[in-house]
Every structure is written in structure tokens, then in C-alpha cells.
CSV table of C-alpha atoms in Angstrom, one decimal:
chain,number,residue,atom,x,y,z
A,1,UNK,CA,0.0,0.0,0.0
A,2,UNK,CA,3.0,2.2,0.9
A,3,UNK,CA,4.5,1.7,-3.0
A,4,UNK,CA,1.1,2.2,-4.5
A,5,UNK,CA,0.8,5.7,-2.6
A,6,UNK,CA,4.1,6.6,-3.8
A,7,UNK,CA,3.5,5.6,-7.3
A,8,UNK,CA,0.4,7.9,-7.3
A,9,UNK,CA,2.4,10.6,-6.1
A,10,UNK,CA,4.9,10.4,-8.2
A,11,UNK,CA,2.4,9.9,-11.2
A,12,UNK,CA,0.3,13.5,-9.7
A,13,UNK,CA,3.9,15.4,-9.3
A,14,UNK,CA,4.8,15.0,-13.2
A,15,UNK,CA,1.5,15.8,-13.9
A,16,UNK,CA,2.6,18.8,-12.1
A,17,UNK,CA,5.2,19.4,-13.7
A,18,UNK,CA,4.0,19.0,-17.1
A,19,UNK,CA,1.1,21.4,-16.2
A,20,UNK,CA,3.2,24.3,-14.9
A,21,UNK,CA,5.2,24.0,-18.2
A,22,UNK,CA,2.2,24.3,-20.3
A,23,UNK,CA,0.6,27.3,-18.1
A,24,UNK,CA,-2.8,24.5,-16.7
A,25,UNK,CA,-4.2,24.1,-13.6
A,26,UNK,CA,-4.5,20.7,-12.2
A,27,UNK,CA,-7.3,19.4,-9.4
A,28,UNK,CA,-6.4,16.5,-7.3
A,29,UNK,CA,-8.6,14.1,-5.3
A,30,UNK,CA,-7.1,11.5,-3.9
A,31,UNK,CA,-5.9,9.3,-6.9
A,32,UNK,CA,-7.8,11.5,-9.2
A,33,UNK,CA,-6.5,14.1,-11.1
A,34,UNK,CA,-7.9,16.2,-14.1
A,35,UNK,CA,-6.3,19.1,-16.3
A,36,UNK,CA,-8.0,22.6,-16.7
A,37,UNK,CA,-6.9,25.5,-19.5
A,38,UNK,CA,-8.2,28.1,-17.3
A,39,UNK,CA,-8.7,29.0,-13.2
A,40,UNK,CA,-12.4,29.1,-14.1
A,41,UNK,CA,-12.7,25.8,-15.3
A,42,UNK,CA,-10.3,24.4,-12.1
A,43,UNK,CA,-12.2,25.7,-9.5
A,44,UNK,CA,-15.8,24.8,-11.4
A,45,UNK,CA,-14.6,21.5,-11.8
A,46,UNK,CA,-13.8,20.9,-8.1
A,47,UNK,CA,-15.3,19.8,-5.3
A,48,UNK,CA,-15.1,19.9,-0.9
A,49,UNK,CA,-11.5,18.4,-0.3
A,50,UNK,CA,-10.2,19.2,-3.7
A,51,UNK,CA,-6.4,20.3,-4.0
A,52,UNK,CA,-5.8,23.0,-7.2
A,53,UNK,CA,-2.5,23.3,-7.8
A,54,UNK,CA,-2.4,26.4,-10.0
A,55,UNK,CA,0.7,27.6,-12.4
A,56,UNK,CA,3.4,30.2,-13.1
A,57,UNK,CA,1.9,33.3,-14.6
A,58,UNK,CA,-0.2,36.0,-14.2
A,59,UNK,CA,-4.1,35.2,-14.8
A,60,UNK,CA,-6.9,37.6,-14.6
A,61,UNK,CA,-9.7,35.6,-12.5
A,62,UNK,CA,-12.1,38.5,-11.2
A,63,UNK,CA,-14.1,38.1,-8.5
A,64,UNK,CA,-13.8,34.4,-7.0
A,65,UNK,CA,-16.3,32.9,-4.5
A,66,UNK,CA,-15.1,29.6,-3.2
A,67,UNK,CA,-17.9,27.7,-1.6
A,68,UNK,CA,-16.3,24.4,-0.8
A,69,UNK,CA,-13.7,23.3,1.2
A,70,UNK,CA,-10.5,23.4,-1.0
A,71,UNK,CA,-6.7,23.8,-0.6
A,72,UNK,CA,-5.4,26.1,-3.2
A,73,UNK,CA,-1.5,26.2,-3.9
A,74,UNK,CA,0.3,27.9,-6.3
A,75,UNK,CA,4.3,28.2,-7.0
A,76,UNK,CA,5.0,30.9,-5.0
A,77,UNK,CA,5.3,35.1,-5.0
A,78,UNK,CA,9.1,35.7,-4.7
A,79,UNK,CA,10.9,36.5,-7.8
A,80,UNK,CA,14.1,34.8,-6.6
A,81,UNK,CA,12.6,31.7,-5.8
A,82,UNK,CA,10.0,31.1,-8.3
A,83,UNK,CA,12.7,31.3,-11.4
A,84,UNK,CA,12.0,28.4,-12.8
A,85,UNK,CA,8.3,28.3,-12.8
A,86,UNK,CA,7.2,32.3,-12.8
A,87,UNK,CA,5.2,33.8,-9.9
A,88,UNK,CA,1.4,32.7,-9.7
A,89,UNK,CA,-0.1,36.1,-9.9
A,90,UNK,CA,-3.9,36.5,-9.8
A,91,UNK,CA,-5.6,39.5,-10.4
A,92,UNK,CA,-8.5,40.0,-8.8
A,93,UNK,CA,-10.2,39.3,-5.5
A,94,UNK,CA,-11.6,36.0,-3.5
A,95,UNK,CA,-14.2,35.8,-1.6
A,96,UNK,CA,-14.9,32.4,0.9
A,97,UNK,CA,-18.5,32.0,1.6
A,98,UNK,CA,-20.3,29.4,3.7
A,99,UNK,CA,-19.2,26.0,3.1
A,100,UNK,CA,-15.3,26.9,2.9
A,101,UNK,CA,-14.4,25.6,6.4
A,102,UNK,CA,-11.0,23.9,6.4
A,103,UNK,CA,-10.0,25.4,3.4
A,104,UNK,CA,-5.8,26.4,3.0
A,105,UNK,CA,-4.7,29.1,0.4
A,106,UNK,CA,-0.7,29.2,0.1
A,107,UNK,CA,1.7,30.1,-2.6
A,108,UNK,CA,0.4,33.4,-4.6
A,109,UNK,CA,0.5,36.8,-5.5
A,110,UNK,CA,-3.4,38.8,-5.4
A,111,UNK,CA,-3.8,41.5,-6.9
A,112,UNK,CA,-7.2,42.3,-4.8
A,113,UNK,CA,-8.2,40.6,-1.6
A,114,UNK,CA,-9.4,37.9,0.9
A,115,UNK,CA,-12.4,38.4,2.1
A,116,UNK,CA,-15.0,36.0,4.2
A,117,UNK,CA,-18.4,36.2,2.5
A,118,UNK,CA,-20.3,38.1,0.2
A,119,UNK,CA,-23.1,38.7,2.1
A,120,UNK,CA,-23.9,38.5,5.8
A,121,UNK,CA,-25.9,35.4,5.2
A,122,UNK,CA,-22.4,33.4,4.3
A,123,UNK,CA,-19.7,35.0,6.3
A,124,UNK,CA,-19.0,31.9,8.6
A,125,UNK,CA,-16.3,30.3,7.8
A,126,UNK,CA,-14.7,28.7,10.1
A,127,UNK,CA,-10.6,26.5,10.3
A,128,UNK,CA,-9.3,28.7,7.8
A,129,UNK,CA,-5.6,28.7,6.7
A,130,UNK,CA,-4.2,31.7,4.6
A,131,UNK,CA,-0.1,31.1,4.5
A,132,UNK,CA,2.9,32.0,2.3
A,133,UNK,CA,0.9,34.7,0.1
A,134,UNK,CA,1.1,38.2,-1.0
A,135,UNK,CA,-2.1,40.2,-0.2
A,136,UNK,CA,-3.9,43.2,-0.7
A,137,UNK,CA,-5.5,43.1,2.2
A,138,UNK,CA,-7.7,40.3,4.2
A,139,UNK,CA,-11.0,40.5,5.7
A,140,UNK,CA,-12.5,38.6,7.8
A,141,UNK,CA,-16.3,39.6,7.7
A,142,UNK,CA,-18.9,41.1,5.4
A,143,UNK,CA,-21.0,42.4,8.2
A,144,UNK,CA,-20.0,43.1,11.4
A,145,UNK,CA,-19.8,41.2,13.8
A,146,UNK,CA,-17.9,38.4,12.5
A,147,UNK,CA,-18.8,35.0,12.8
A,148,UNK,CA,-16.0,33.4,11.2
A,149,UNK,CA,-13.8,31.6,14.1
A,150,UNK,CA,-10.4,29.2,14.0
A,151,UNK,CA,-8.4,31.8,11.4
A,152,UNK,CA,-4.5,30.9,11.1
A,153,UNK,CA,-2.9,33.4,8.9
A,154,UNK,CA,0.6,32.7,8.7
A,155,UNK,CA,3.9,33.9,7.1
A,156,UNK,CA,2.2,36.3,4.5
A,157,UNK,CA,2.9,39.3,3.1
A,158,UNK,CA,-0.5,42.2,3.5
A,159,UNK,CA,0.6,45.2,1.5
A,160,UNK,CA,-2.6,47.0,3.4
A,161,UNK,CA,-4.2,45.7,6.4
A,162,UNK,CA,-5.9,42.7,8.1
A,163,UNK,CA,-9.7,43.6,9.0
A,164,UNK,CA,-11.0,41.2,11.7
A,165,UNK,CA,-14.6,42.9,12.3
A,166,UNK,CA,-14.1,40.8,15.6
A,167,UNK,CA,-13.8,37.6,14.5
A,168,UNK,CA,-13.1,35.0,17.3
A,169,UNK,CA,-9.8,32.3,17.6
A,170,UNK,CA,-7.6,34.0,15.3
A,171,UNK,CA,-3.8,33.3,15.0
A,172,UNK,CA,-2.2,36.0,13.1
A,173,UNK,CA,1.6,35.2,13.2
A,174,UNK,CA,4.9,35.6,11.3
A,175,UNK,CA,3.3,38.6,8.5
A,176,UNK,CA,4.9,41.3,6.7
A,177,UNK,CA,1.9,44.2,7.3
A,178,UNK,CA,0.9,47.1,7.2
A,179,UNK,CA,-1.8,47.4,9.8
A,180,UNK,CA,-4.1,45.3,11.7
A,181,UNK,CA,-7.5,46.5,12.8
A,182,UNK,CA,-10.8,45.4,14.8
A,183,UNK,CA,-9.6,42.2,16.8
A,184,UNK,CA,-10.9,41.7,20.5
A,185,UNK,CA,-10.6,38.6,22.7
A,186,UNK,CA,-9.1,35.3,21.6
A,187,UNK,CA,-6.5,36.5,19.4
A,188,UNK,CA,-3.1,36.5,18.9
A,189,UNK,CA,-0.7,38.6,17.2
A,190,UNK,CA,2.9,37.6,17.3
A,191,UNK,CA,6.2,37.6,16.0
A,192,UNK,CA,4.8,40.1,12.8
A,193,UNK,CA,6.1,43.3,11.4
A,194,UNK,CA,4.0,45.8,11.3
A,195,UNK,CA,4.9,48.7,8.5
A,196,UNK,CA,2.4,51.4,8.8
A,197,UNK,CA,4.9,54.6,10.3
A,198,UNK,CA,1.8,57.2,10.9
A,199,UNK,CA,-2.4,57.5,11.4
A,200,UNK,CA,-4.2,54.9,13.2
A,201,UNK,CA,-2.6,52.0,13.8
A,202,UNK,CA,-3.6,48.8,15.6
A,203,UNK,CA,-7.0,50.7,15.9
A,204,UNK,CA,-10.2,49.0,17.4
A,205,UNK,CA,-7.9,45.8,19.3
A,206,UNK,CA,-9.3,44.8,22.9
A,207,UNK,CA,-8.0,41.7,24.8
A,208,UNK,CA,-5.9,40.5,22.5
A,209,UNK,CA,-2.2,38.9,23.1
A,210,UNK,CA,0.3,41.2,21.4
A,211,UNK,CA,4.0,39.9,21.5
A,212,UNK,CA,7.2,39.9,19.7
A,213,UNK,CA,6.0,42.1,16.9
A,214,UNK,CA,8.3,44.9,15.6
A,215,UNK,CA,6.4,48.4,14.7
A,216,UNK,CA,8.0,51.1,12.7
A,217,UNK,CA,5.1,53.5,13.6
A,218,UNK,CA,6.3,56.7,15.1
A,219,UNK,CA,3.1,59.2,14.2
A,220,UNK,CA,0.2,59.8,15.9
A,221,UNK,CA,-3.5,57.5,17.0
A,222,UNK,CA,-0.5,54.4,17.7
A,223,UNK,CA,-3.2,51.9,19.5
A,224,UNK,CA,-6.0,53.8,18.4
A,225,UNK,CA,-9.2,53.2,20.4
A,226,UNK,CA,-7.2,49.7,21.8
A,227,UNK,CA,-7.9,48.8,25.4
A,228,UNK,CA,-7.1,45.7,27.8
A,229,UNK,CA,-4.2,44.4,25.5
A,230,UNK,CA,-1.1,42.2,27.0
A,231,UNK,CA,1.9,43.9,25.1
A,232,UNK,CA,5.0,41.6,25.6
A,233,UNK,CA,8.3,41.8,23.9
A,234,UNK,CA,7.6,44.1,21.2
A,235,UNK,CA,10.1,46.3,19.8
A,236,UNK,CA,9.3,49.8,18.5
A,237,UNK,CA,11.1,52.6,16.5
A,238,UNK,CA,9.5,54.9,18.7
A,239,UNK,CA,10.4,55.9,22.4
A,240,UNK,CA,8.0,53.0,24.1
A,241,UNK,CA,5.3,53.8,26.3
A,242,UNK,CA,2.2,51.6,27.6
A,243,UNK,CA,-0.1,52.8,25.1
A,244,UNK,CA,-3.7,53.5,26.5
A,245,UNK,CA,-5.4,51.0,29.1
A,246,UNK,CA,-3.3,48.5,28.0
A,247,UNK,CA,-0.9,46.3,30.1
A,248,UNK,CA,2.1,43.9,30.1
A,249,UNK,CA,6.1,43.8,30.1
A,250,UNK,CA,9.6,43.2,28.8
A,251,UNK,CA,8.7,46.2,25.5
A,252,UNK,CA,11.5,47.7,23.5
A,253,UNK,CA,11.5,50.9,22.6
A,254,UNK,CA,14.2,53.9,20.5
A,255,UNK,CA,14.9,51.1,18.5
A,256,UNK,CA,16.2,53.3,14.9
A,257,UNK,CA,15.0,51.5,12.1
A,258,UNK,CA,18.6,51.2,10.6
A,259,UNK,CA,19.9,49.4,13.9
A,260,UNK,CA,17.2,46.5,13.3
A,261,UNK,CA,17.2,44.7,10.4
A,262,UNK,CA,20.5,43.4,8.4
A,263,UNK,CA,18.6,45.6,4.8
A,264,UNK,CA,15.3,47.4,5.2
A,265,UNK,CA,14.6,50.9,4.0
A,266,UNK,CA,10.9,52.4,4.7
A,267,UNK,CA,7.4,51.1,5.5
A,268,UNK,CA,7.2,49.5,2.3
A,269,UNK,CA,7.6,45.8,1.1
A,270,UNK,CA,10.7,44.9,-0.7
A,271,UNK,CA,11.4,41.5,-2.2
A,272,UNK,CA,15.4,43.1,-1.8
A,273,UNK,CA,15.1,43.7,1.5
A,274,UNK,CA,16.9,41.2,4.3
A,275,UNK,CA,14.1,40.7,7.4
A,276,UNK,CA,16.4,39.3,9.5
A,277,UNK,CA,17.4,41.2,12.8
A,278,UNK,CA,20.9,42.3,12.8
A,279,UNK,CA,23.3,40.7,15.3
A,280,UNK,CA,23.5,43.6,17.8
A,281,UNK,CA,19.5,44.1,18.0
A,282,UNK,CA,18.0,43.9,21.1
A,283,UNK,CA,15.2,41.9,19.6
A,284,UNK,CA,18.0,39.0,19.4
A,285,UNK,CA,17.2,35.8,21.4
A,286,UNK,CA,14.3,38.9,23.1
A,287,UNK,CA,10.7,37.6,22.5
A,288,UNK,CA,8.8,35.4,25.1
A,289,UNK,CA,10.2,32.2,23.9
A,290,UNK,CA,14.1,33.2,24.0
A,291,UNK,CA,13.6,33.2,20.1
A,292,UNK,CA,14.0,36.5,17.9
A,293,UNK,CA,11.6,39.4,18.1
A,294,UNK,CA,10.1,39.3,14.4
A,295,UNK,CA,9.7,37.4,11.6
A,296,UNK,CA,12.3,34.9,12.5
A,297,UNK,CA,12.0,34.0,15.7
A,298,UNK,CA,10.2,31.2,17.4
A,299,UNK,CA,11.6,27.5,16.9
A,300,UNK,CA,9.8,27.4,13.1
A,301,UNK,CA,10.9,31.2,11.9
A,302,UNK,CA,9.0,32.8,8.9
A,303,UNK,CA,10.5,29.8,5.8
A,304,UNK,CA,12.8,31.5,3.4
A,305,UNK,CA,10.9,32.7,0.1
A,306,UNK,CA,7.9,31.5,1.5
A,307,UNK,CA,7.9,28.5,-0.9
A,308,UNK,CA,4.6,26.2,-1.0
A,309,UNK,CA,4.7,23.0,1.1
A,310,UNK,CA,4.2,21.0,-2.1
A,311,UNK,CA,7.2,20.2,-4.0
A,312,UNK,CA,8.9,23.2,-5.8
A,313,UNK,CA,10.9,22.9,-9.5
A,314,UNK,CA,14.1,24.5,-8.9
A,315,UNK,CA,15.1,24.2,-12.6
A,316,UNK,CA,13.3,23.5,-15.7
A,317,UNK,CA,14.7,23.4,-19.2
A,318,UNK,CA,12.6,22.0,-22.6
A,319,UNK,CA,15.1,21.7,-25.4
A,320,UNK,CA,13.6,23.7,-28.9
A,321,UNK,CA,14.3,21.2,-31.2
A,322,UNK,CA,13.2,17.4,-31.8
A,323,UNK,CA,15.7,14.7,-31.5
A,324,UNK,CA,17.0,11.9,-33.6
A,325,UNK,CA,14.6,9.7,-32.2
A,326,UNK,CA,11.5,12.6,-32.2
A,327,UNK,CA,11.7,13.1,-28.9
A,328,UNK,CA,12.0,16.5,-27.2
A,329,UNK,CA,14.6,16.9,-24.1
A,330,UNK,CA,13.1,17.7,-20.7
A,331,UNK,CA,15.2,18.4,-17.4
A,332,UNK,CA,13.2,19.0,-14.7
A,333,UNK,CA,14.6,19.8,-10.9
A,334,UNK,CA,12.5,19.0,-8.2
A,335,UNK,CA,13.5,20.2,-4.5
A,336,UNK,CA,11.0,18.6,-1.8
A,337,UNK,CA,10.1,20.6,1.2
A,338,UNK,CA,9.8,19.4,4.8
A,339,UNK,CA,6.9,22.1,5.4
């Protein structure tokens, strides 16, 4: 049994393979696998438990409302590390609607956004995994208050702002963004970076678990309307002090943003920039754990390029020309990935 699962996998990889090369999306179910031109088809052709692996390249897919569960996975959004297949770049926006619970989106660049629901009628959606993508922005309700619960949203990068309306058991750790907003009771927010320098930031958070972030804001309405947080182990550009009726301990503050990370200029995402804290940072071995303050701390740090968990081609080359025997020459390098 063992061999046979192997073989399969082996058999769904090429297919992989040989559907990246040729720009087609690819749903799995178990042992079955079928081929699709177009994301439209893919995700019409799938059902709950699906896997889409999507390709390389940049496809315009609108608004999307996934209403099954599904785990969608594409190559990846860093330039360097996504060479041999392209960046999966969508353009547009998704939208996960009643019926989505245990769904898992990884590996992609949107243009748009994530929201839960399209109407309040279909905003639960609960055990929801966002990871390892490049975001507009997420939002976790269509009408407040939420009632999506159990969101993990891990090792992304949200070029605007996670929106919680409220939402309940949310895990929002290991991000690159630029603000987070409406979050009270059962959530926490660790080990991000948070971008946004000036206006309200961290607005509309109460009893929430805030540690071993680093903030660059140094403007006015920091913790805006935020009451009852535990702050622990952050580190700040600005000169720290407990904002509002907030509590907790072991904060870094004066930190200039030059002294923190090894290659980071501004409050802006670069894919040159270097995340990692330099060696004479305070935020060394300093969050709650004994790990490093940001990004890379904790005993599983923010994975390098944020590569899918799925197998990643590291080199692909298809010769031009036919050979003697009318075959064409493929080399394909696979790199497998512990997580």
C-alpha cells in the first residue's frame, strides 16, 4: 500500500510538472486528477477536499467565490525563488463563503483581496488557513460582527491591512503588514512586522495577546481606540510607552530602524530587503520564547521565500528542437520541502 501511494504521487507530481510547463491548472482528489486551460474551469470542476495546484503566470480571475472546502496552492510570489516556474499572480479578489471551512490558500500573489463572505448570510467560515501569500489586504467579515472563528494566517505578506470585524480564535503570526484592525478577545498577534509609520494603527484591538511584533510606527493614534491588550516583547522605533489601558512587560523601545534589520529601507515591502534582525538588535534571542523578536523567531521562523509546502521545481529546461529519435529533451529539478 505504501509503493502504490508513492507511485500515485509520483504519477500526480509530473502531472505537475507537465502542467506548470504548459501554463494548466490541475485538481487532485485522492488518486484522481484532471487538467483545466483556465482557473475558471479548475475551480468549477472541483469539489469539498479538492487540491488546485495552479501555475506560473499572471491570470486575470475577477471576483472568485469559493464555496467548498478546497486547498489552493500555487508556485509561489518571490521573484528569486519562483525562477523556474514564474510567480502565480492572480488578479482580482476571492471571496470564501459558507461552506469553505478547512480550506488552505498558500503560494500566490493577489492582486485584490481575501475576504469571508459576500453577504452576511455566508460570512462563517470557520478553520481557515491563509499562509505563504502576497495580499492586498484580508478581511475577515462582510458584516459586522464576525462570525467566522479558528483563522490561522501565517507567514504572509498584507501590503494593506488585516480587517477582523471581531472575528473569534484568530492566530495571526509571522506577517509582513501594514496594519491590523478590529480584533478583541481570543487573538493572537505575534512575532509580525508591522509597516504602517503614521495614522491609526492597531486601531479597534481589545483583549488581544500582542507579543514579539516589531512596529515602525512613530506618528500619531498608535493603539487607536485599543484597550485591555497584553503587550509583551515588542520592539518599537518609537520611544515605548504603555499605550492607552493596555498592560504587560519586557517592551523595546528607541529602536532606529537602521539598527534593526541586516537591509530594510521604509514602510514598504521589498522583495530586496533582508528581514532578518541584525546581530546587535536587542530583539536578538528577546521575544517570550528566547527566540528572535520578528519574523524569524520562534523554533519554526518565517520559511525562506515562502515556498509552497508541495514540491517546488528549482530548474526547468525543454530543449527547442526534436531529436533523432523525435523526442523533445526535458530536465526538470524538483526540491522537496519538509513544510
Amino acid at each position: 500500500m505504501k509503493n502504490l501511494k508513492i507511485y500515485f504521487f509520483i504519477i500526480a507530481l509530473l502531472m505537475v510538472v507537465s502542467a506548470q510547463a504548459q501554463n494548466r491548472f490541475i485538481v487532485q482528489n485522492g488518486t484522481t486528477t484532471e487538467i483545466f486551460s483556465t482557473f475558471a474551469q479548475a475551480l468549477a470542476g472541483s469539489e469539498a477536499g479538492d487540491t488546485l495546484y495552479m501555475p506560473g503566470g499572471t491570470f486575470p480571475i475577477g471576483n472568485v467565490y469559493i464555496d467548498h472546502t478546497l486547498t489552493l496552492i500555487g508556485t509561489g510570489h518571490y521573484p528569486d525563488y519562483t525562477a523556474a516556474t514564474g510567480v502565480t499572480w492572480l488578479d482580482g479578489n476571492i471571496y470564501l463563503r459558507a461552506g469553505a471551512d478547512n480550506s488552505f490558500l498558500q503560494g500566490f500573489y493577489l492582486t485584490g483581496s481575501i475576504n469571508i463572505g459576500s453577504s452576511a448570510a455566508n460570512q462563517a467560515v470557520n478553520f481557515l488557513t491563509i499562509s505563504r501569500c502576497n495580499i492586498e489586504n484580508i478581511k475577515l467579515y462582510y458584516y459586522t460582527p464576525a462570525t467566522a472563528e479558528q483563522i490561522h494566517i501565517l507567514e504572509n505578506v498584507i501590503r494593506n491591512t488585516i480587517i477582523g470585524g471581531n472575528a473569534q480564535y484568530v492566530l495571526i503570526e509571522k506577517n509582513i503588514v501594514h496594519n491590523i484592525s478590529q480584533f478583541s478577545d481570543n487573538t493572537m498577534i505575534t512575532n509580525n512586522i508591522v509597516l504602517k509609520e503614521s495614522s491609526d494603527t492597531f486601531n479597534g484591538l481589545y483583549s488581544c495577546l500582542i507579543q514579539n511584533n516589531i512596529f515602525l510606527h512613530t506618528g500619531s493614534y498608535f493603539f487607536y481606540n485599543s484597550t485591555s491588550n497584553t503587550l509583551l516583547n515588542n520592539l518599537f522605533v518609537r520611544e515605548f510607552v504603555m499605550p492607552g489601558n493596555n498592560t504587560g512587560s519586557g517592551n523595546i523601545g528607541g529602536q532606529a530602524l537602521s539598527s534593526i534589520f541586516v537591509n530594510v529601507e521604509g514602510s514598504v515591502f521589498g522583495y530586496e530587503y533582508d528581514y532578518h534582525l541584525q546581530a546587535g538588535s536587542p530583539g536578538v534571542n528577546g521575544g517570550t520564547d528566547g527566540n528572535d523578536i520578528g519574523i524569524y523567531g520562534t523554533t519554526i521562523p518565517y520559511k525562506e521565500g515562502a515556498i509552497p509546502f508541495n514540491p517546488s521545481i528549482t530548474f526547468e529546461q525543454v530543449s527547442p528542437l526534436v531529436n533523432e529519435e523525435g523526442n523533445i529533451e526535458v530536465e526538470v529539478n524538483v526540491s522537496a520541502q519538509e513544510r
